[in-house]
Amino acid sequence: MLKITTPISEETIKSLKVGDSVLLSGRIVTARDAAHKLMVEEKPDFIREYLKDAVIYHCGPVVKQDAKGEWSFVSAGPTTSSREEPYQSTVIGEYGVRAVIGKGGMGPKTLAGLKEHGAVYLHAIGGSGSLTASRVKKVEKVFMMEEFGTPEAFWVVDVEDFPVIVTMDAHGNSLHAKILEESGKVYKELIGK
């Protein structure tokens, strides 16, 4: 199990290979559909400093606020990443993102962007929202909550030993594409074609 802390260098990212298990610590930023659309269409400056050499997490967290006004995560499971395929490569290049966390993998456009910009896709385990939330140690900031609502807002958080697996690397390898290809062959054998 590799331990990596943000900010992450391109050299560290390029040392990662498909199948590597990683415990991630440091700053990550949640971003879903509305956030990605905003980053591509309007290129807001307020989020740049939080994304440079850092990580985007496809997550719509469940949060709570205490009496002092401090936020914490109750559940923080990954959401399906494929919805961000039209945007992800552009966001990685524009903001200097080094890793994207989600579930289900992403497509060829993102894979090409990972290779071009020196980034990886990290698969988080779905269905483990409360366990994942326990790895979120602090909420630093939240942006666009009024405009987008809680799940779509940008949540800037610090995590400790957040467990992920590299399933798309900076060398053009995708575990998701490999499994799709292999399962397609088995399917053809099963149906006799």
Short mmCIF file of N, CA and C in Angstrom, two decimals:
data_model
loop_
_atom_site.label_atom_id
_atom_site.label_comp_id
_atom_site.label_asym_id
_atom_site.label_seq_id
_atom_site.Cartn_x
_atom_site.Cartn_y
_atom_site.Cartn_z
N MET A 1 0.85 -1.18 0.00
CA MET A 1 0.00 0.00 0.00
C MET A 1 0.89 1.24 0.00
N LEU A 2 0.70 2.08 -1.01
CA LEU A 2 1.48 3.31 -1.14
C LEU A 2 0.80 4.43 -0.36
N LYS A 3 1.59 5.29 0.25
CA LYS A 3 1.05 6.46 0.94
C LYS A 3 1.46 7.70 0.16
N ILE A 4 0.46 8.53 -0.18
CA ILE A 4 0.71 9.74 -0.96
C ILE A 4 0.01 10.90 -0.27
N THR A 5 0.68 12.05 -0.24
CA THR A 5 0.13 13.25 0.37
C THR A 5 0.12 14.38 -0.66
N THR A 6 -0.99 15.13 -0.68
CA THR A 6 -1.06 16.30 -1.56
C THR A 6 -0.27 17.45 -0.93
N PRO A 7 0.29 18.37 -1.73
CA PRO A 7 0.27 18.39 -3.19
C PRO A 7 1.12 17.25 -3.76
N ILE A 8 0.70 16.75 -4.93
CA ILE A 8 1.34 15.59 -5.54
C ILE A 8 2.13 16.04 -6.76
N SER A 9 3.37 15.59 -6.84
CA SER A 9 4.21 15.95 -7.99
C SER A 9 3.86 15.08 -9.20
N GLU A 10 4.17 15.58 -10.37
CA GLU A 10 3.97 14.80 -11.59
C GLU A 10 4.83 13.54 -11.56
N GLU A 11 6.02 13.64 -10.99
CA GLU A 11 6.91 12.48 -10.87
C GLU A 11 6.25 11.37 -10.05
N THR A 12 5.64 11.74 -8.93
CA THR A 12 4.94 10.74 -8.10
C THR A 12 3.79 10.11 -8.88
N ILE A 13 3.02 10.94 -9.57
CA ILE A 13 1.89 10.42 -10.35
C ILE A 13 2.36 9.44 -11.41
N LYS A 14 3.45 9.77 -12.09
CA LYS A 14 3.94 8.90 -13.16
C LYS A 14 4.55 7.60 -12.63
N SER A 15 4.82 7.55 -11.34
CA SER A 15 5.33 6.31 -10.74
C SER A 15 4.19 5.33 -10.44
N LEU A 16 2.95 5.81 -10.48
CA LEU A 16 1.80 4.96 -10.17
C LEU A 16 1.38 4.15 -11.39
N LYS A 17 0.95 2.92 -11.14
CA LYS A 17 0.50 2.02 -12.19
C LYS A 17 -0.89 1.49 -11.85
N VAL A 18 -1.62 1.10 -12.89
CA VAL A 18 -2.93 0.48 -12.71
C VAL A 18 -2.79 -0.68 -11.73
N GLY A 19 -3.69 -0.72 -10.75
CA GLY A 19 -3.68 -1.79 -9.74
C GLY A 19 -3.03 -1.40 -8.43
N ASP A 20 -2.30 -0.28 -8.41
CA ASP A 20 -1.67 0.15 -7.16
C ASP A 20 -2.73 0.58 -6.14
N SER A 21 -2.57 0.11 -4.90
CA SER A 21 -3.42 0.56 -3.80
C SER A 21 -2.75 1.75 -3.13
N VAL A 22 -3.55 2.78 -2.84
CA VAL A 22 -3.01 4.02 -2.31
C VAL A 22 -3.81 4.47 -1.09
N LEU A 23 -3.11 4.98 -0.09
CA LEU A 23 -3.72 5.70 1.02
C LEU A 23 -3.37 7.17 0.81
N LEU A 24 -4.38 7.97 0.50
CA LEU A 24 -4.20 9.37 0.16
C LEU A 24 -4.45 10.26 1.36
N SER A 25 -3.57 11.22 1.59
CA SER A 25 -3.75 12.20 2.65
C SER A 25 -3.54 13.59 2.08
N GLY A 26 -4.14 14.59 2.74
CA GLY A 26 -3.99 15.97 2.31
C GLY A 26 -5.29 16.53 1.79
N ARG A 27 -5.17 17.55 0.95
CA ARG A 27 -6.34 18.29 0.46
C ARG A 27 -6.96 17.62 -0.77
N ILE A 28 -8.29 17.49 -0.74
CA ILE A 28 -9.06 17.10 -1.91
C ILE A 28 -10.27 18.04 -2.02
N VAL A 29 -10.82 18.13 -3.22
CA VAL A 29 -11.96 19.01 -3.47
C VAL A 29 -13.07 18.20 -4.13
N THR A 30 -14.26 18.21 -3.53
CA THR A 30 -15.38 17.53 -4.18
C THR A 30 -15.89 18.39 -5.32
N ALA A 31 -16.25 17.74 -6.41
CA ALA A 31 -16.80 18.45 -7.58
C ALA A 31 -17.62 17.46 -8.39
N ARG A 32 -18.87 17.85 -8.65
CA ARG A 32 -19.75 17.02 -9.47
C ARG A 32 -20.15 17.79 -10.72
N ASP A 33 -21.31 17.48 -11.27
CA ASP A 33 -21.72 17.99 -12.58
C ASP A 33 -21.69 19.52 -12.68
N ALA A 34 -22.39 20.20 -11.77
CA ALA A 34 -22.47 21.66 -11.84
C ALA A 34 -21.10 22.30 -11.69
N ALA A 35 -20.27 21.75 -10.81
CA ALA A 35 -18.93 22.29 -10.58
C ALA A 35 -18.06 22.12 -11.83
N HIS A 36 -18.12 20.95 -12.46
CA HIS A 36 -17.32 20.73 -13.67
C HIS A 36 -17.76 21.65 -14.80
N LYS A 37 -19.05 21.79 -14.97
CA LYS A 37 -19.57 22.68 -16.01
C LYS A 37 -19.07 24.11 -15.77
N LEU A 38 -19.13 24.56 -14.52
CA LEU A 38 -18.66 25.90 -14.17
C LEU A 38 -17.17 26.05 -14.46
N MET A 39 -16.38 25.04 -14.08
CA MET A 39 -14.93 25.12 -14.27
C MET A 39 -14.56 25.21 -15.75
N VAL A 40 -15.31 24.54 -16.61
CA VAL A 40 -15.02 24.57 -18.04
C VAL A 40 -15.55 25.84 -18.69
N GLU A 41 -16.76 26.22 -18.36
CA GLU A 41 -17.39 27.35 -19.04
C GLU A 41 -16.98 28.72 -18.51
N GLU A 42 -16.74 28.83 -17.20
CA GLU A 42 -16.44 30.14 -16.61
C GLU A 42 -15.03 30.28 -16.05
N LYS A 43 -14.33 29.15 -15.87
CA LYS A 43 -12.96 29.13 -15.37
C LYS A 43 -12.77 30.00 -14.12
N PRO A 44 -13.51 29.73 -13.05
CA PRO A 44 -13.42 30.58 -11.85
C PRO A 44 -12.04 30.49 -11.18
N ASP A 45 -11.57 31.64 -10.73
CA ASP A 45 -10.27 31.69 -10.06
C ASP A 45 -10.33 31.21 -8.61
N PHE A 46 -11.50 31.29 -7.97
CA PHE A 46 -11.58 30.98 -6.54
C PHE A 46 -11.17 29.55 -6.21
N ILE A 47 -11.23 28.64 -7.16
CA ILE A 47 -10.93 27.23 -6.86
C ILE A 47 -9.53 26.81 -7.31
N ARG A 48 -8.87 27.65 -8.09
CA ARG A 48 -7.56 27.27 -8.67
C ARG A 48 -6.53 26.85 -7.62
N GLU A 49 -6.35 27.66 -6.60
CA GLU A 49 -5.30 27.36 -5.61
C GLU A 49 -5.55 26.05 -4.88
N TYR A 50 -6.80 25.60 -4.84
CA TYR A 50 -7.13 24.37 -4.13
C TYR A 50 -6.96 23.13 -5.02
N LEU A 51 -6.87 23.33 -6.33
CA LEU A 51 -6.79 22.20 -7.25
C LEU A 51 -5.39 21.94 -7.80
N LYS A 52 -4.50 22.92 -7.75
CA LYS A 52 -3.16 22.75 -8.30
C LYS A 52 -2.43 21.63 -7.58
N ASP A 53 -2.03 20.61 -8.34
CA ASP A 53 -1.32 19.44 -7.82
C ASP A 53 -2.12 18.71 -6.74
N ALA A 54 -3.44 18.86 -6.83
CA ALA A 54 -4.33 18.25 -5.82
C ALA A 54 -5.29 17.26 -6.48
N VAL A 55 -6.41 17.02 -5.84
CA VAL A 55 -7.30 15.92 -6.21
C VAL A 55 -8.74 16.41 -6.26
N ILE A 56 -9.46 16.00 -7.31
CA ILE A 56 -10.91 16.20 -7.39
C ILE A 56 -11.57 14.89 -6.99
N TYR A 57 -12.60 14.98 -6.17
CA TYR A 57 -13.35 13.80 -5.75
C TYR A 57 -14.79 13.94 -6.24
N HIS A 58 -15.23 13.00 -7.07
CA HIS A 58 -16.62 12.96 -7.54
C HIS A 58 -17.47 12.44 -6.38
N CYS A 59 -18.03 13.36 -5.64
CA CYS A 59 -18.75 13.02 -4.41
C CYS A 59 -19.79 14.08 -4.11
N GLY A 60 -20.97 13.64 -3.69
CA GLY A 60 -22.00 14.54 -3.20
C GLY A 60 -22.20 14.22 -1.73
N PRO A 61 -21.44 14.83 -0.85
CA PRO A 61 -21.43 14.41 0.55
C PRO A 61 -22.73 14.74 1.30
N VAL A 62 -22.95 13.99 2.35
CA VAL A 62 -23.97 14.34 3.35
C VAL A 62 -23.18 15.01 4.47
N VAL A 63 -23.59 16.21 4.86
CA VAL A 63 -22.83 17.00 5.82
C VAL A 63 -23.70 17.41 7.00
N LYS A 64 -23.03 17.81 8.07
CA LYS A 64 -23.73 18.41 9.20
C LYS A 64 -22.91 19.58 9.72
N GLN A 65 -23.59 20.49 10.40
CA GLN A 65 -22.93 21.68 10.95
C GLN A 65 -23.18 21.71 12.45
N ASP A 66 -22.12 21.92 13.22
CA ASP A 66 -22.27 21.95 14.67
C ASP A 66 -22.66 23.36 15.15
N ALA A 67 -22.79 23.51 16.45
CA ALA A 67 -23.23 24.78 17.04
C ALA A 67 -22.26 25.92 16.77
N LYS A 68 -20.99 25.60 16.53
CA LYS A 68 -19.98 26.62 16.24
C LYS A 68 -19.95 26.98 14.75
N GLY A 69 -20.77 26.31 13.96
CA GLY A 69 -20.78 26.56 12.53
C GLY A 69 -19.78 25.76 11.74
N GLU A 70 -19.12 24.80 12.40
CA GLU A 70 -18.12 23.96 11.74
C GLU A 70 -18.82 22.82 11.00
N TRP A 71 -18.39 22.55 9.78
CA TRP A 71 -18.96 21.48 8.98
C TRP A 71 -18.19 20.17 9.19
N SER A 72 -18.88 19.06 9.04
CA SER A 72 -18.24 17.75 9.00
C SER A 72 -19.01 16.86 8.05
N PHE A 73 -18.35 15.82 7.55
CA PHE A 73 -18.97 14.89 6.62
C PHE A 73 -19.58 13.72 7.38
N VAL A 74 -20.82 13.39 7.07
CA VAL A 74 -21.50 12.24 7.64
C VAL A 74 -21.35 11.04 6.70
N SER A 75 -21.46 11.30 5.40
CA SER A 75 -21.28 10.28 4.38
C SER A 75 -20.56 10.92 3.20
N ALA A 76 -19.63 10.16 2.62
CA ALA A 76 -18.81 10.73 1.55
C ALA A 76 -18.43 9.68 0.52
N GLY A 77 -19.40 8.87 0.13
CA GLY A 77 -19.12 7.86 -0.88
C GLY A 77 -18.96 8.47 -2.26
N PRO A 78 -18.27 7.76 -3.16
CA PRO A 78 -18.06 8.27 -4.52
C PRO A 78 -19.34 8.21 -5.34
N THR A 79 -19.43 9.13 -6.30
CA THR A 79 -20.52 9.09 -7.28
C THR A 79 -19.95 8.63 -8.61
N THR A 80 -20.82 8.25 -9.51
CA THR A 80 -20.41 7.74 -10.82
C THR A 80 -19.68 8.80 -11.62
N SER A 81 -18.50 8.47 -12.06
CA SER A 81 -17.61 9.44 -12.72
C SER A 81 -17.94 9.70 -14.18
N SER A 82 -18.59 8.78 -14.85
CA SER A 82 -18.77 8.90 -16.30
C SER A 82 -19.51 10.18 -16.70
N ARG A 83 -20.31 10.72 -15.80
CA ARG A 83 -21.04 11.96 -16.12
C ARG A 83 -20.08 13.13 -16.37
N GLU A 84 -18.89 13.05 -15.84
CA GLU A 84 -17.92 14.14 -15.99
C GLU A 84 -17.01 13.97 -17.21
N GLU A 85 -17.23 12.91 -17.99
CA GLU A 85 -16.38 12.64 -19.15
C GLU A 85 -16.27 13.83 -20.12
N PRO A 86 -17.35 14.56 -20.40
CA PRO A 86 -17.21 15.69 -21.32
C PRO A 86 -16.28 16.80 -20.80
N TYR A 87 -16.09 16.87 -19.49
CA TYR A 87 -15.36 17.98 -18.87
C TYR A 87 -13.98 17.63 -18.32
N GLN A 88 -13.80 16.37 -17.90
CA GLN A 88 -12.68 16.05 -17.01
C GLN A 88 -11.31 16.38 -17.57
N SER A 89 -11.04 16.02 -18.82
CA SER A 89 -9.73 16.27 -19.38
C SER A 89 -9.41 17.77 -19.40
N THR A 90 -10.38 18.58 -19.77
CA THR A 90 -10.20 20.03 -19.79
C THR A 90 -9.92 20.57 -18.39
N VAL A 91 -10.67 20.09 -17.41
CA VAL A 91 -10.48 20.53 -16.02
C VAL A 91 -9.09 20.14 -15.52
N ILE A 92 -8.65 18.93 -15.81
CA ILE A 92 -7.32 18.49 -15.38
C ILE A 92 -6.25 19.42 -15.94
N GLY A 93 -6.32 19.71 -17.22
CA GLY A 93 -5.33 20.57 -17.85
C GLY A 93 -5.40 22.01 -17.39
N GLU A 94 -6.60 22.54 -17.27
CA GLU A 94 -6.80 23.96 -16.90
C GLU A 94 -6.36 24.25 -15.47
N TYR A 95 -6.58 23.31 -14.56
CA TYR A 95 -6.35 23.58 -13.14
C TYR A 95 -5.14 22.85 -12.54
N GLY A 96 -4.46 22.03 -13.34
CA GLY A 96 -3.28 21.32 -12.83
C GLY A 96 -3.61 20.22 -11.85
N VAL A 97 -4.76 19.59 -12.02
CA VAL A 97 -5.19 18.50 -11.14
C VAL A 97 -4.30 17.28 -11.37
N ARG A 98 -3.92 16.60 -10.31
CA ARG A 98 -3.07 15.41 -10.41
C ARG A 98 -3.83 14.09 -10.28
N ALA A 99 -5.03 14.13 -9.68
CA ALA A 99 -5.78 12.88 -9.55
C ALA A 99 -7.27 13.18 -9.46
N VAL A 100 -8.05 12.22 -9.92
CA VAL A 100 -9.50 12.28 -9.85
C VAL A 100 -9.96 11.01 -9.16
N ILE A 101 -10.82 11.16 -8.16
CA ILE A 101 -11.38 10.01 -7.44
C ILE A 101 -12.85 9.89 -7.81
N GLY A 102 -13.30 8.67 -8.02
CA GLY A 102 -14.71 8.42 -8.28
C GLY A 102 -14.98 6.94 -8.30
N LYS A 103 -16.07 6.56 -8.96
CA LYS A 103 -16.33 5.13 -9.14
C LYS A 103 -16.79 4.89 -10.57
N GLY A 104 -16.49 3.71 -11.07
CA GLY A 104 -16.95 3.30 -12.38
C GLY A 104 -16.02 3.62 -13.53
N GLY A 105 -14.98 4.40 -13.28
CA GLY A 105 -14.03 4.73 -14.33
C GLY A 105 -14.53 5.83 -15.25
N MET A 106 -13.69 6.16 -16.22
CA MET A 106 -14.00 7.20 -17.18
C MET A 106 -13.59 6.73 -18.57
N GLY A 107 -13.89 7.54 -19.57
CA GLY A 107 -13.71 7.12 -20.95
C GLY A 107 -12.40 7.53 -21.59
N PRO A 108 -12.33 7.35 -22.91
CA PRO A 108 -11.07 7.60 -23.65
C PRO A 108 -10.61 9.05 -23.63
N LYS A 109 -11.53 10.00 -23.62
CA LYS A 109 -11.13 11.41 -23.58
C LYS A 109 -10.40 11.72 -22.28
N THR A 110 -10.92 11.24 -21.16
CA THR A 110 -10.25 11.45 -19.87
C THR A 110 -8.94 10.69 -19.82
N LEU A 111 -8.91 9.47 -20.33
CA LEU A 111 -7.67 8.68 -20.33
C LEU A 111 -6.57 9.43 -21.08
N ALA A 112 -6.92 10.00 -22.23
CA ALA A 112 -5.94 10.78 -23.00
C ALA A 112 -5.49 12.01 -22.21
N GLY A 113 -6.42 12.66 -21.49
CA GLY A 113 -6.08 13.82 -20.68
C GLY A 113 -5.16 13.47 -19.52
N LEU A 114 -5.39 12.31 -18.92
CA LEU A 114 -4.52 11.85 -17.82
C LEU A 114 -3.08 11.70 -18.32
N LYS A 115 -2.95 11.10 -19.50
CA LYS A 115 -1.62 10.88 -20.08
C LYS A 115 -0.97 12.21 -20.47
N GLU A 116 -1.74 13.08 -21.09
CA GLU A 116 -1.20 14.36 -21.56
C GLU A 116 -0.74 15.26 -20.40
N HIS A 117 -1.50 15.26 -19.31
CA HIS A 117 -1.23 16.21 -18.22
C HIS A 117 -0.56 15.60 -16.99
N GLY A 118 -0.33 14.29 -17.01
CA GLY A 118 0.32 13.65 -15.86
C GLY A 118 -0.60 13.56 -14.66
N ALA A 119 -1.68 12.77 -14.83
CA ALA A 119 -2.66 12.60 -13.76
C ALA A 119 -3.15 11.15 -13.76
N VAL A 120 -3.88 10.77 -12.71
CA VAL A 120 -4.43 9.42 -12.60
C VAL A 120 -5.89 9.47 -12.16
N TYR A 121 -6.58 8.36 -12.42
CA TYR A 121 -7.93 8.16 -11.91
C TYR A 121 -7.84 7.14 -10.79
N LEU A 122 -8.42 7.48 -9.65
CA LEU A 122 -8.39 6.64 -8.46
C LEU A 122 -9.80 6.15 -8.15
N HIS A 123 -9.97 4.87 -8.06
CA HIS A 123 -11.29 4.29 -7.80
C HIS A 123 -11.50 4.15 -6.30
N ALA A 124 -12.60 4.73 -5.81
CA ALA A 124 -12.99 4.59 -4.41
C ALA A 124 -14.10 3.54 -4.33
N ILE A 125 -14.26 2.96 -3.19
CA ILE A 125 -15.24 1.89 -3.01
C ILE A 125 -16.62 2.47 -2.78
N GLY A 126 -17.55 2.12 -3.66
CA GLY A 126 -18.93 2.55 -3.50
C GLY A 126 -19.60 1.82 -2.35
N GLY A 127 -20.61 2.43 -1.77
CA GLY A 127 -21.37 1.80 -0.69
C GLY A 127 -20.72 1.89 0.67
N SER A 128 -19.66 2.68 0.76
CA SER A 128 -18.94 2.79 2.05
C SER A 128 -18.87 4.24 2.51
N GLY A 129 -19.97 4.97 2.31
CA GLY A 129 -19.98 6.41 2.57
C GLY A 129 -19.59 6.82 3.96
N SER A 130 -20.07 6.10 4.99
CA SER A 130 -19.74 6.51 6.36
C SER A 130 -18.29 6.19 6.69
N LEU A 131 -17.78 5.07 6.17
CA LEU A 131 -16.37 4.74 6.38
C LEU A 131 -15.48 5.78 5.71
N THR A 132 -15.82 6.12 4.47
CA THR A 132 -15.06 7.13 3.75
C THR A 132 -15.11 8.47 4.46
N ALA A 133 -16.28 8.84 4.98
CA ALA A 133 -16.42 10.11 5.70
C ALA A 133 -15.51 10.16 6.92
N SER A 134 -15.24 9.02 7.53
CA SER A 134 -14.36 8.99 8.71
C SER A 134 -12.92 9.37 8.34
N ARG A 135 -12.58 9.31 7.07
CA ARG A 135 -11.24 9.69 6.62
C ARG A 135 -11.13 11.19 6.35
N VAL A 136 -12.28 11.89 6.35
CA VAL A 136 -12.29 13.35 6.17
C VAL A 136 -12.07 13.97 7.54
N LYS A 137 -10.92 14.57 7.74
CA LYS A 137 -10.54 15.08 9.05
C LYS A 137 -10.95 16.52 9.29
N LYS A 138 -11.12 17.29 8.19
CA LYS A 138 -11.46 18.70 8.37
C LYS A 138 -12.08 19.24 7.09
N VAL A 139 -13.11 20.03 7.24
CA VAL A 139 -13.65 20.80 6.11
C VAL A 139 -13.00 22.18 6.17
N GLU A 140 -12.21 22.50 5.16
CA GLU A 140 -11.53 23.80 5.10
C GLU A 140 -12.47 24.91 4.65
N LYS A 141 -13.15 24.66 3.53
CA LYS A 141 -14.01 25.68 2.92
C LYS A 141 -15.10 25.01 2.11
N VAL A 142 -16.14 25.77 1.84
CA VAL A 142 -17.16 25.33 0.88
C VAL A 142 -17.47 26.51 -0.03
N PHE A 143 -17.56 26.22 -1.33
CA PHE A 143 -17.86 27.25 -2.33
C PHE A 143 -19.11 26.84 -3.10
N MET A 144 -19.92 27.82 -3.46
CA MET A 144 -21.08 27.64 -4.34
C MET A 144 -22.20 26.80 -3.72
N MET A 145 -22.28 26.78 -2.38
CA MET A 145 -23.34 25.99 -1.75
C MET A 145 -24.71 26.61 -2.00
N GLU A 146 -24.81 27.92 -1.88
CA GLU A 146 -26.11 28.58 -2.12
C GLU A 146 -26.57 28.38 -3.56
N GLU A 147 -25.64 28.49 -4.49
CA GLU A 147 -25.97 28.39 -5.90
C GLU A 147 -26.26 26.95 -6.33
N PHE A 148 -25.49 25.98 -5.83
CA PHE A 148 -25.56 24.60 -6.33
C PHE A 148 -26.23 23.62 -5.37
N GLY A 149 -26.31 23.97 -4.08
CA GLY A 149 -26.80 23.03 -3.09
C GLY A 149 -25.67 22.18 -2.53
N THR A 150 -25.93 21.51 -1.43
CA THR A 150 -24.90 20.76 -0.71
C THR A 150 -24.17 19.72 -1.56
N PRO A 151 -24.87 18.83 -2.28
CA PRO A 151 -24.13 17.79 -2.98
C PRO A 151 -23.28 18.29 -4.15
N GLU A 152 -23.68 19.40 -4.77
CA GLU A 152 -22.97 19.89 -5.95
C GLU A 152 -21.93 20.96 -5.63
N ALA A 153 -21.90 21.44 -4.40
CA ALA A 153 -20.94 22.48 -4.01
C ALA A 153 -19.51 21.95 -4.08
N PHE A 154 -18.57 22.88 -4.12
CA PHE A 154 -17.15 22.53 -3.98
C PHE A 154 -16.84 22.45 -2.49
N TRP A 155 -16.53 21.28 -1.98
CA TRP A 155 -16.11 21.12 -0.59
C TRP A 155 -14.60 20.88 -0.60
N VAL A 156 -13.86 21.75 0.07
CA VAL A 156 -12.41 21.63 0.19
C VAL A 156 -12.15 20.98 1.54
N VAL A 157 -11.59 19.78 1.51
CA VAL A 157 -11.43 19.01 2.75
C VAL A 157 -10.03 18.44 2.87
N ASP A 158 -9.64 18.13 4.11
CA ASP A 158 -8.40 17.43 4.38
C ASP A 158 -8.75 15.99 4.74
N VAL A 159 -8.07 15.05 4.09
CA VAL A 159 -8.30 13.63 4.36
C VAL A 159 -7.04 12.98 4.89
N GLU A 160 -7.23 11.85 5.55
CA GLU A 160 -6.10 11.08 6.07
C GLU A 160 -6.32 9.62 5.75
N ASP A 161 -5.34 9.03 5.06
CA ASP A 161 -5.38 7.60 4.70
C ASP A 161 -6.69 7.22 4.00
N PHE A 162 -7.04 7.98 3.01
CA PHE A 162 -8.24 7.75 2.20
C PHE A 162 -7.90 6.62 1.21
N PRO A 163 -8.59 5.46 1.30
CA PRO A 163 -8.20 4.31 0.50
C PRO A 163 -8.75 4.35 -0.93
N VAL A 164 -7.85 4.21 -1.91
CA VAL A 164 -8.22 4.22 -3.33
C VAL A 164 -7.31 3.25 -4.09
N ILE A 165 -7.74 2.92 -5.31
CA ILE A 165 -6.95 2.06 -6.20
C ILE A 165 -6.77 2.78 -7.53
N VAL A 166 -5.56 2.76 -8.06
CA VAL A 166 -5.30 3.35 -9.37
C VAL A 166 -5.92 2.44 -10.43
N THR A 167 -6.91 2.96 -11.17
CA THR A 167 -7.52 2.15 -12.22
C THR A 167 -7.32 2.77 -13.61
N MET A 168 -6.80 4.00 -13.67
CA MET A 168 -6.39 4.62 -14.92
C MET A 168 -5.11 5.41 -14.61
N ASP A 169 -4.03 5.11 -15.32
CA ASP A 169 -2.77 5.76 -14.95
C ASP A 169 -2.34 6.81 -15.98
N ALA A 170 -1.21 7.43 -15.72
CA ALA A 170 -0.70 8.51 -16.58
C ALA A 170 0.02 7.99 -17.81
N HIS A 171 0.01 6.67 -18.00
CA HIS A 171 0.69 6.05 -19.13
C HIS A 171 -0.29 5.52 -20.17
N GLY A 172 -1.58 5.85 -20.01
CA GLY A 172 -2.58 5.43 -20.99
C GLY A 172 -3.21 4.08 -20.71
N ASN A 173 -2.99 3.54 -19.51
CA ASN A 173 -3.56 2.24 -19.15
C ASN A 173 -4.86 2.43 -18.38
N SER A 174 -5.86 1.62 -18.71
CA SER A 174 -7.16 1.69 -18.03
C SER A 174 -7.64 0.29 -17.68
N LEU A 175 -7.77 0.03 -16.40
CA LEU A 175 -8.32 -1.24 -15.95
C LEU A 175 -9.77 -1.38 -16.42
N HIS A 176 -10.49 -0.28 -16.47
CA HIS A 176 -11.90 -0.31 -16.90
C HIS A 176 -12.01 -0.74 -18.36
N ALA A 177 -11.16 -0.19 -19.22
CA ALA A 177 -11.18 -0.56 -20.64
C ALA A 177 -10.77 -2.01 -20.82
N LYS A 178 -9.79 -2.45 -20.04
CA LYS A 178 -9.33 -3.84 -20.13
C LYS A 178 -10.44 -4.81 -19.74
N ILE A 179 -11.13 -4.52 -18.65
CA ILE A 179 -12.23 -5.39 -18.20
C ILE A 179 -13.36 -5.40 -19.21
N LEU A 180 -13.68 -4.25 -19.79
CA LEU A 180 -14.73 -4.17 -20.80
C LEU A 180 -14.37 -5.03 -22.01
N GLU A 181 -13.12 -4.94 -22.44
CA GLU A 181 -12.67 -5.74 -23.59
C GLU A 181 -12.73 -7.24 -23.28
N GLU A 182 -12.22 -7.63 -22.11
CA GLU A 182 -12.20 -9.05 -21.75
C GLU A 182 -13.61 -9.59 -21.53
N SER A 183 -14.48 -8.82 -20.90
CA SER A 183 -15.84 -9.29 -20.68
C SER A 183 -16.61 -9.36 -22.00
N GLY A 184 -16.28 -8.48 -22.94
CA GLY A 184 -16.89 -8.54 -24.27
C GLY A 184 -16.54 -9.82 -24.99
N LYS A 185 -15.31 -10.27 -24.86
CA LYS A 185 -14.88 -11.55 -25.47
C LYS A 185 -15.64 -12.72 -24.85
N VAL A 186 -15.77 -12.72 -23.54
CA VAL A 186 -16.50 -13.79 -22.85
C VAL A 186 -17.96 -13.79 -23.26
N TYR A 187 -18.53 -12.59 -23.38
CA TYR A 187 -19.93 -12.48 -23.79
C TYR A 187 -20.13 -13.10 -25.17
N LYS A 188 -19.24 -12.78 -26.12
CA LYS A 188 -19.35 -13.34 -27.47
C LYS A 188 -19.22 -14.86 -27.44
N GLU A 189 -18.35 -15.38 -26.60
CA GLU A 189 -18.21 -16.84 -26.47
C GLU A 189 -19.50 -17.45 -25.92
N LEU A 190 -20.09 -16.80 -24.94
CA LEU A 190 -21.31 -17.32 -24.31
C LEU A 190 -22.50 -17.34 -25.27
N ILE A 191 -22.59 -16.34 -26.12
CA ILE A 191 -23.74 -16.30 -27.03
C ILE A 191 -23.42 -16.95 -28.39
N GLY A 192 -22.18 -17.46 -28.50
CA GLY A 192 -21.82 -18.22 -29.69
C GLY A 192 -21.54 -17.39 -30.92
N LYS A 193 -21.01 -16.21 -30.77
CA LYS A 193 -20.68 -15.37 -31.93
C LYS A 193 -19.21 -15.05 -31.96
#
